[in-house]
CSV table of C-alpha atoms in Angstrom, one decimal:
chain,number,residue,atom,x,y,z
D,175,UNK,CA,24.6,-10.4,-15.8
D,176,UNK,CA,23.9,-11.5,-12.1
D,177,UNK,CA,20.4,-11.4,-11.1
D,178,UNK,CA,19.2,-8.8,-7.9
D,179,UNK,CA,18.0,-9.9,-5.0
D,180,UNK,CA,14.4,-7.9,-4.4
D,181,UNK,CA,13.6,-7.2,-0.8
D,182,UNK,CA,11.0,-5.1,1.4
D,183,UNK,CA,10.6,-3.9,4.3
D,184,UNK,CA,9.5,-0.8,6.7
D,185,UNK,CA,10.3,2.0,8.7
D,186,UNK,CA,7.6,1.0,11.9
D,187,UNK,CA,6.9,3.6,14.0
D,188,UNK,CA,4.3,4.9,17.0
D,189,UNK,CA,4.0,7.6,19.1
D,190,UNK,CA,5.4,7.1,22.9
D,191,UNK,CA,5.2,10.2,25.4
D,192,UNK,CA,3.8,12.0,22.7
D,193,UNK,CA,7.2,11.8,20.6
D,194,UNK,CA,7.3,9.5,17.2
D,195,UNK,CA,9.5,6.4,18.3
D,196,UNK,CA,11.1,3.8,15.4
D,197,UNK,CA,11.7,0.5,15.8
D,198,UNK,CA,15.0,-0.8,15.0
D,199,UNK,CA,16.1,-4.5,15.5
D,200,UNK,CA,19.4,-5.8,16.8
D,201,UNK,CA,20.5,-9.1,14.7
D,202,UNK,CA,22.1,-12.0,16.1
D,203,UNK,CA,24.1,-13.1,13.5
D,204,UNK,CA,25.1,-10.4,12.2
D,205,UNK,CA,25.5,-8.3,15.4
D,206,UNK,CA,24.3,-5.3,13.4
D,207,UNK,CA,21.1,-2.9,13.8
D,208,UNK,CA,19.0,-2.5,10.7
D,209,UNK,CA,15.1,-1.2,9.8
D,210,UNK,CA,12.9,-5.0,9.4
D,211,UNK,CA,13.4,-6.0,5.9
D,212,UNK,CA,13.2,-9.5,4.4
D,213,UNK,CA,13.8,-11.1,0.7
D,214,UNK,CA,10.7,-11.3,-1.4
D,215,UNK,CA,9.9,-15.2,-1.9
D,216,UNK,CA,8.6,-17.3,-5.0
D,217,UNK,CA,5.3,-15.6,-6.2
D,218,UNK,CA,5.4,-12.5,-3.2
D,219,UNK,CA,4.6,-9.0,-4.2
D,220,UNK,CA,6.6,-6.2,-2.6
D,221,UNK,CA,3.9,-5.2,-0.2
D,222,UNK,CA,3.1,-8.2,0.8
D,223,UNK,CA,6.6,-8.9,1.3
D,224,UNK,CA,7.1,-6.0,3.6
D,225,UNK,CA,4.0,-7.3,5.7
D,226,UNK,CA,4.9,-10.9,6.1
D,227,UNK,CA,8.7,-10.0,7.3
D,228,UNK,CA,7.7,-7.5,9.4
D,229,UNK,CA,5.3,-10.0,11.3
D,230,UNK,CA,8.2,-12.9,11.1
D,231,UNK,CA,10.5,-10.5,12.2
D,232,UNK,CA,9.0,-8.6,15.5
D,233,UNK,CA,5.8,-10.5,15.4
D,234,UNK,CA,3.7,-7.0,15.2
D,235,UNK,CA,0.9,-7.4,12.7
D,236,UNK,CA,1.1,-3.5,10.4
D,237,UNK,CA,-0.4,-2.1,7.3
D,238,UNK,CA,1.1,0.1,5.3
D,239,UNK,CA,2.0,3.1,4.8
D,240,UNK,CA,3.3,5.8,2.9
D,241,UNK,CA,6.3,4.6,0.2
D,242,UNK,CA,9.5,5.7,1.5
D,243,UNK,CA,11.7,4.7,-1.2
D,244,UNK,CA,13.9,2.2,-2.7
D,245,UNK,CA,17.5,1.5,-1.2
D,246,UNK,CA,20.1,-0.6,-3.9
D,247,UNK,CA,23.5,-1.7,-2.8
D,248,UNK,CA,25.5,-4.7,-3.9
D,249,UNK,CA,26.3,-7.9,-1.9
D,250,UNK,CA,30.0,-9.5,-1.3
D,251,UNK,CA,28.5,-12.2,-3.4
D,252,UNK,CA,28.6,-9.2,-6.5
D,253,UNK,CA,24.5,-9.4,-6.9
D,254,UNK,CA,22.7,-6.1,-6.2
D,255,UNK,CA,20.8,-6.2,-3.4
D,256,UNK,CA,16.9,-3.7,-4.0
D,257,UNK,CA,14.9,-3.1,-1.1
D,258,UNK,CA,11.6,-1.1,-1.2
D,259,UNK,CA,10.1,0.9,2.2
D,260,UNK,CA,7.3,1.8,3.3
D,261,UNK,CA,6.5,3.5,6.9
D,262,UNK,CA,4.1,1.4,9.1
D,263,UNK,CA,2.2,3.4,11.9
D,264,UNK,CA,2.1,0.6,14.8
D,265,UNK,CA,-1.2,0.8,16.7
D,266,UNK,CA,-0.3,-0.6,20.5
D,267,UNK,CA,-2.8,-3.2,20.5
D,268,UNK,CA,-0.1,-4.6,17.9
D,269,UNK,CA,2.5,-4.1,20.2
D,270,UNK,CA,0.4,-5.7,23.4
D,271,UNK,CA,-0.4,-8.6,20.5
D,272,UNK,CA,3.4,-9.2,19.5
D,273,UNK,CA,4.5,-12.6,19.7
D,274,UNK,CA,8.4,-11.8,19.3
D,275,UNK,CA,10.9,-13.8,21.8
D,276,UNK,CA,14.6,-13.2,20.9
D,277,UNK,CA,15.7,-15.8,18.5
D,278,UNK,CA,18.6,-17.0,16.2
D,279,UNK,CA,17.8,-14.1,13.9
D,280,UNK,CA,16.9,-11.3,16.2
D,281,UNK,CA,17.9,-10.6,18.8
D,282,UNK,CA,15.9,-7.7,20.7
D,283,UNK,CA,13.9,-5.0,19.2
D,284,UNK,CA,14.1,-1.7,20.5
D,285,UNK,CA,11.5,1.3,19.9
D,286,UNK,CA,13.7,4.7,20.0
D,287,UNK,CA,13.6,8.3,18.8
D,288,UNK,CA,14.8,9.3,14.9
D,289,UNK,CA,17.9,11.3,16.5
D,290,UNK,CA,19.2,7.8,18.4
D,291,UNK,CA,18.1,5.6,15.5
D,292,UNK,CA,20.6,7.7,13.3
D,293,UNK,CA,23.5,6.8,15.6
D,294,UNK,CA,22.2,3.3,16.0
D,295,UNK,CA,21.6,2.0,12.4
D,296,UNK,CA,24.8,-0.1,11.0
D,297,UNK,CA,24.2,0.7,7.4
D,298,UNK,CA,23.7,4.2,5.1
D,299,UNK,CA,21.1,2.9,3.2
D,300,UNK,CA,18.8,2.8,6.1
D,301,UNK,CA,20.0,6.1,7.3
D,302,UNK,CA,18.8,7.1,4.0
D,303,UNK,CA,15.5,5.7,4.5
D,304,UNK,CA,15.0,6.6,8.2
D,305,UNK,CA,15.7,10.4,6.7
D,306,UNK,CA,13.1,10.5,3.8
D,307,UNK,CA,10.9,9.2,7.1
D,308,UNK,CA,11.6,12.2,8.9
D,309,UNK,CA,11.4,14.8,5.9
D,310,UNK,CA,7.5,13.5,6.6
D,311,UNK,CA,7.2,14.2,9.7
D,312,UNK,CA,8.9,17.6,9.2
D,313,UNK,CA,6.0,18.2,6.7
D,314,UNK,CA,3.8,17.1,9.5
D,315,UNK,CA,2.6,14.1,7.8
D,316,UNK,CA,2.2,11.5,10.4
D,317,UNK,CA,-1.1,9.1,10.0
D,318,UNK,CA,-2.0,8.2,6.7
D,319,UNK,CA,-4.9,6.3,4.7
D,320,UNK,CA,-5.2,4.8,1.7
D,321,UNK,CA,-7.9,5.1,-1.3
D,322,UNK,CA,-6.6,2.3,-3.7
D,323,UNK,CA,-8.0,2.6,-6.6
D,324,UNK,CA,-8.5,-0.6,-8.8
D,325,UNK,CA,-9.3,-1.2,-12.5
D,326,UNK,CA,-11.4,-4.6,-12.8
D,327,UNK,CA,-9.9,-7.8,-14.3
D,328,UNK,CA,-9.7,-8.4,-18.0
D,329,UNK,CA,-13.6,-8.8,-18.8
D,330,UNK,CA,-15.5,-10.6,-21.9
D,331,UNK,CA,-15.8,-8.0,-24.9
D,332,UNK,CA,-18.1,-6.0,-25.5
D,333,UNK,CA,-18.2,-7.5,-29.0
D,334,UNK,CA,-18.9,-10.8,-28.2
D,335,UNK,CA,-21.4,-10.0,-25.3
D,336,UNK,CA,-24.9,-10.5,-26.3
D,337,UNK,CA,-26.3,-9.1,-22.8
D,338,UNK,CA,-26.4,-5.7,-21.3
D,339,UNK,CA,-22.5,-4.4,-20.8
D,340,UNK,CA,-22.8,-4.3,-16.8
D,341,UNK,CA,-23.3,-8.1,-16.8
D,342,UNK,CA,-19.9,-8.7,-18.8
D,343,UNK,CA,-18.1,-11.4,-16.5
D,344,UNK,CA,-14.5,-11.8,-16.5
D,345,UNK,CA,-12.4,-14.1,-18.9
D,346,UNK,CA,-10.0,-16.9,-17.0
D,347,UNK,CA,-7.2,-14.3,-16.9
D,348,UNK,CA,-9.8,-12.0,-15.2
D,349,UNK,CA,-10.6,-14.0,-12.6
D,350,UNK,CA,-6.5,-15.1,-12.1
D,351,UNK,CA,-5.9,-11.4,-11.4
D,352,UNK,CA,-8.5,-11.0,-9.1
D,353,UNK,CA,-7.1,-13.7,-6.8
D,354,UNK,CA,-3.9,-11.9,-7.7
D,355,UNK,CA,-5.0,-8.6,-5.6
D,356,UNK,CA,-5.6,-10.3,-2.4
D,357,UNK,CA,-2.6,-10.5,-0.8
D,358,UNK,CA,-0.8,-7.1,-2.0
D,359,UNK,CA,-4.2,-5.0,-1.3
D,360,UNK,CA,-4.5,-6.5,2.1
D,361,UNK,CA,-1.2,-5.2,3.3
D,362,UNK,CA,-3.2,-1.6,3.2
D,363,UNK,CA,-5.7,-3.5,5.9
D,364,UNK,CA,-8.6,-1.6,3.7
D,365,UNK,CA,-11.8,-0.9,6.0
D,366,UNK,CA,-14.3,-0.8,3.6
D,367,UNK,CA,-14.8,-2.2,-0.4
D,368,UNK,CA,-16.7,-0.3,-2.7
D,369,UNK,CA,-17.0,-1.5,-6.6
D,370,UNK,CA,-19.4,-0.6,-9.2
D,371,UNK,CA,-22.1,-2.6,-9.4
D,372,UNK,CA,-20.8,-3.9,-12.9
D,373,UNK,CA,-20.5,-7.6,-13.0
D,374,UNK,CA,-16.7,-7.3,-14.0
D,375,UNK,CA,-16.1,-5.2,-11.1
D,376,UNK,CA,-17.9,-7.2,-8.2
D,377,UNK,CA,-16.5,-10.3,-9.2
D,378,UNK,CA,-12.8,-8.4,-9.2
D,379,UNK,CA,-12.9,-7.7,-5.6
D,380,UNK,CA,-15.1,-10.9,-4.1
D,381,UNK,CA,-11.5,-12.8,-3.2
D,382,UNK,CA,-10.7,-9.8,-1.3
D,383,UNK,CA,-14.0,-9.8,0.3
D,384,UNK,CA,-14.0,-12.8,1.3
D,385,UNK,CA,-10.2,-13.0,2.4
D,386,UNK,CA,-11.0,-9.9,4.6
D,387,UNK,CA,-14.6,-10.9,5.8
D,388,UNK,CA,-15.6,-7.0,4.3
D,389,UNK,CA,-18.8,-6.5,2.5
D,390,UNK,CA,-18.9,-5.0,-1.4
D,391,UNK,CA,-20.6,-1.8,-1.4
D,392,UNK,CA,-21.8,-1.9,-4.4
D,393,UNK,CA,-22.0,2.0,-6.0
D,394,UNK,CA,-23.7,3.1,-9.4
D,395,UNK,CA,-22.2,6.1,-8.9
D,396,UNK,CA,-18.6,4.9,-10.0
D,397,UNK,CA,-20.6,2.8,-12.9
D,398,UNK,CA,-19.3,3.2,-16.8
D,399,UNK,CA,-23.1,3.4,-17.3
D,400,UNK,CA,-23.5,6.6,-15.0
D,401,UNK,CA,-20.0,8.1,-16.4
D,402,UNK,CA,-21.5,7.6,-19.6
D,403,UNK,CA,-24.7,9.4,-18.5
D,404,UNK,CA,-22.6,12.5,-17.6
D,405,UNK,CA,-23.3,11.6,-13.7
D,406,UNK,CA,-21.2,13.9,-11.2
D,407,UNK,CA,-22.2,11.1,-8.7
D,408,UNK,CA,-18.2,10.6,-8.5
D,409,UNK,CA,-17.9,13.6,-6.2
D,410,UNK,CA,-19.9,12.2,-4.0
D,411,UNK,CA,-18.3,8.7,-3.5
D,412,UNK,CA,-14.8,10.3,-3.6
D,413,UNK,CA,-15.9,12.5,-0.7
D,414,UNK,CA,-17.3,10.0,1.2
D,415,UNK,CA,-14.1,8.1,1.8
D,416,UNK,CA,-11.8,11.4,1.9
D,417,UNK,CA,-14.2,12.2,4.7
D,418,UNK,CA,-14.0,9.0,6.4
D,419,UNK,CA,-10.3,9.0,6.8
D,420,UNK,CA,-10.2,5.1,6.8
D,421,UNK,CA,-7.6,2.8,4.1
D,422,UNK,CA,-10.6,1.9,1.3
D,423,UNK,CA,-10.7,-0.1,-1.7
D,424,UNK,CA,-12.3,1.8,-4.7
D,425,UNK,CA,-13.2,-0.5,-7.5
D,426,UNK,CA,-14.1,1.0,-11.1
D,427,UNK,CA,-13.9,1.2,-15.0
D,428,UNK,CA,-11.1,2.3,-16.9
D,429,UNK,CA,-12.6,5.2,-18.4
D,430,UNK,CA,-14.0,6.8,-14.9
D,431,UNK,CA,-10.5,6.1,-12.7
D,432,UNK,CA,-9.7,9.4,-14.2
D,433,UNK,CA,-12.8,11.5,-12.9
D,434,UNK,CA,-12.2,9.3,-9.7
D,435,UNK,CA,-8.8,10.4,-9.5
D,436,UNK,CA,-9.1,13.7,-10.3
D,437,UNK,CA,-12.0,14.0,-7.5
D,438,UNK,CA,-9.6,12.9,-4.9
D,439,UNK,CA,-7.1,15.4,-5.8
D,440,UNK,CA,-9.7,18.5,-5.8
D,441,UNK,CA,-11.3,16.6,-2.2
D,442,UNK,CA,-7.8,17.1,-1.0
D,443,UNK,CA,-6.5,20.6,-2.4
D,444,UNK,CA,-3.4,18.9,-4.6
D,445,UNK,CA,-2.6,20.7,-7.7
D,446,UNK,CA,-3.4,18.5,-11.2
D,447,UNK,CA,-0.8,17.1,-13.0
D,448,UNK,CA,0.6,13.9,-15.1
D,449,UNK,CA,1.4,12.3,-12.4
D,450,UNK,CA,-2.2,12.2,-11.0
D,451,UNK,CA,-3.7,11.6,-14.6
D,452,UNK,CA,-1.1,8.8,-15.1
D,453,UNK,CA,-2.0,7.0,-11.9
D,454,UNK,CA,-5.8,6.6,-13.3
D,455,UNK,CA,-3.6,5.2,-16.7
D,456,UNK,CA,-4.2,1.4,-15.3
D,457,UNK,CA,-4.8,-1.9,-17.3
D,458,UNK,CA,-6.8,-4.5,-16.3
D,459,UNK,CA,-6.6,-5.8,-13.1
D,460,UNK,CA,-3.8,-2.7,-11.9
D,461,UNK,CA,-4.1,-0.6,-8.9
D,462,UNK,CA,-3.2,2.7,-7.8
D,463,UNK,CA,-2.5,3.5,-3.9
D,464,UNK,CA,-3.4,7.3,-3.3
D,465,UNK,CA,-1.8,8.2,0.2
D,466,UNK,CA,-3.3,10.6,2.3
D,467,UNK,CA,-3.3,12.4,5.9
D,468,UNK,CA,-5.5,10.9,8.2
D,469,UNK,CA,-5.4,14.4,10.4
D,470,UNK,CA,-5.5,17.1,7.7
D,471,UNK,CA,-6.5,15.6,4.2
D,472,UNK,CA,-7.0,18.7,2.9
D,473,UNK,CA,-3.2,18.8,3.0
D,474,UNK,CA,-2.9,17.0,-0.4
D,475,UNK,CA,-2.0,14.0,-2.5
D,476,UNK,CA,0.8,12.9,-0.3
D,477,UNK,CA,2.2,9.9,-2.6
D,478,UNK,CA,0.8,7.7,-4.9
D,479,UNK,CA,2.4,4.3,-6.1
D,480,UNK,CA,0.7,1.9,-9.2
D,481,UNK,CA,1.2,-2.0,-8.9
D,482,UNK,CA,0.7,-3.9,-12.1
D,483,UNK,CA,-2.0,-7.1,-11.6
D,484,UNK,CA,0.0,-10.1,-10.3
D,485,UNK,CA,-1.3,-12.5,-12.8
């Protein structure tokens, strides 16, 4: 059986006159127009992936989005061909901080409405996409953010920890994964870190820290020891960064994701279900991104997607 080619990519987008605009880029090669999207290399995760072609592609620096979907087709060389989407809100110092000059792979790059994009795209598959894109914006879902919620790395035992459980450090896998996180998290741009002050936790998110130049806020509210208490503290930290509106890294135990996950969905009036309580299901080192409207969070859970830890 032939091996598939993984890609990503995303459906970039800003508002110009007031009226959502898409960017669509015109190959050279190829002579085709397509949505930017790139094979993954060696060792990539998808959302990094997405980021990095983006950037090599039109030379706009993005974070992500909402998930738009996954588009599978074969190749004339008979391998499959599986591209994952995201959309990618472009601010316009991006676009006055672009360093793209037409090249042997792209051509030009040309920002137009959703109507003209459908006439201008060569391929279904990105038709496809471009139209989940605008079933948002139907819904009036235009700016997200991001709560990413992250179960620590794998951690000494509690069985063969003499000391008090908050100072468990992580094994050599632990710390592996924690590395692991940097590059896929960061294609969310978070604006803030917040971690229990557990040892296991802290040390979870310091690569991301220091790759990003963000301080830890270090919470006992989202500590096992306060869950274990019976603390409602939760409810407060949830609603601190529903309020705040801003792409956040949320840092915890595996037995209080849960309560942390079901916060978010009674902060944001979305009904409870498996699919939130599954999202909280992570194993060590996992995350879970929890998409929601910058402009009317109350509006619900719009998507969530869970990324197993890299290492």
């Amino acid at each position: 059986m032939t091996t598939a080619i993984y890609a990503a990519g995303a459906v970039c987008w800003r508002l110009i006159d007031g009226k959502v605009h898409v960017l669509v880029i015109h190959r050279t090669v190829y002579g085709d127009v397509t949505i930017p999207k790139g094979k993954v290399d060696p060792g990539e995760s998808l959302p990094q992936t997405a980021v990095r072609e983006i950037a090599e592609e039109t030379g706009l620096a993005v974070a992500l989005g909402v998930p738009l979907g996954v588009s599978r087709y074969p190749l004339p060389s008979g391998r499959e061909k599986i591209v994952h989407y995201w959309a990618a809100e472009v601010s316009d110092r991006a676009v006055q901080r672009s360093t793209f000059k037409p090249n042997a792979e792209v051509a030009a790059l040309e920002w137009v409405t959703i109507k003209r994009a459908r006439g201008y795209l060569s391929y279904e598959p990105d038709v496809e996409i471009l139209d989940v894109f605008a079933k948002l914006l139907d819904q009036d879902v235009t700016s997200t953010f991001a709560l990413a919620l992250v179960r620590h790395g794998k951690a000494v035992g509690r069985s063969s920890w003499s000391g008090d459980d908050a100072t468990r450090p992580l094994t050599e896998r632990g710390v592996e994964q924690a590395a692991g996180l940097v590059a896929t998290l960061g294609a969310w741009a978070p604006k803030r870190i917040v971690s229990s002050p557990a040892v296991r936790c802290v040390t979870t998110v310091t690569p991301l820290a220091a790759a990003t130049g963000l301080e830890i806020k270090r919470d006992a509210g989202i500590s096992q020891d306060a869950w274990e208490a019976g603390s409602d503290e939760v409810r407060r930290v949830v609603g601190k960064r529903v309020r705040a509106g801003k792409s956040a890294i949320i840092c915890s135990h595996g037995p209080v994701l849960p309560e942390i996950m079901r916060e978010v969905a009674l902060a944001t009036g979305t009904p409870l279900g498996s699919y939130v309580t599954d999202a909280a299901g992570l194993e060590t080192g996992a995350f879970s991104v929890v998409h929601l409207s910058a402009t009317s969070p109350g509006s619900g859970i719009i998507a969530i997607e869970t990324h197993a830890p890299r290492a």
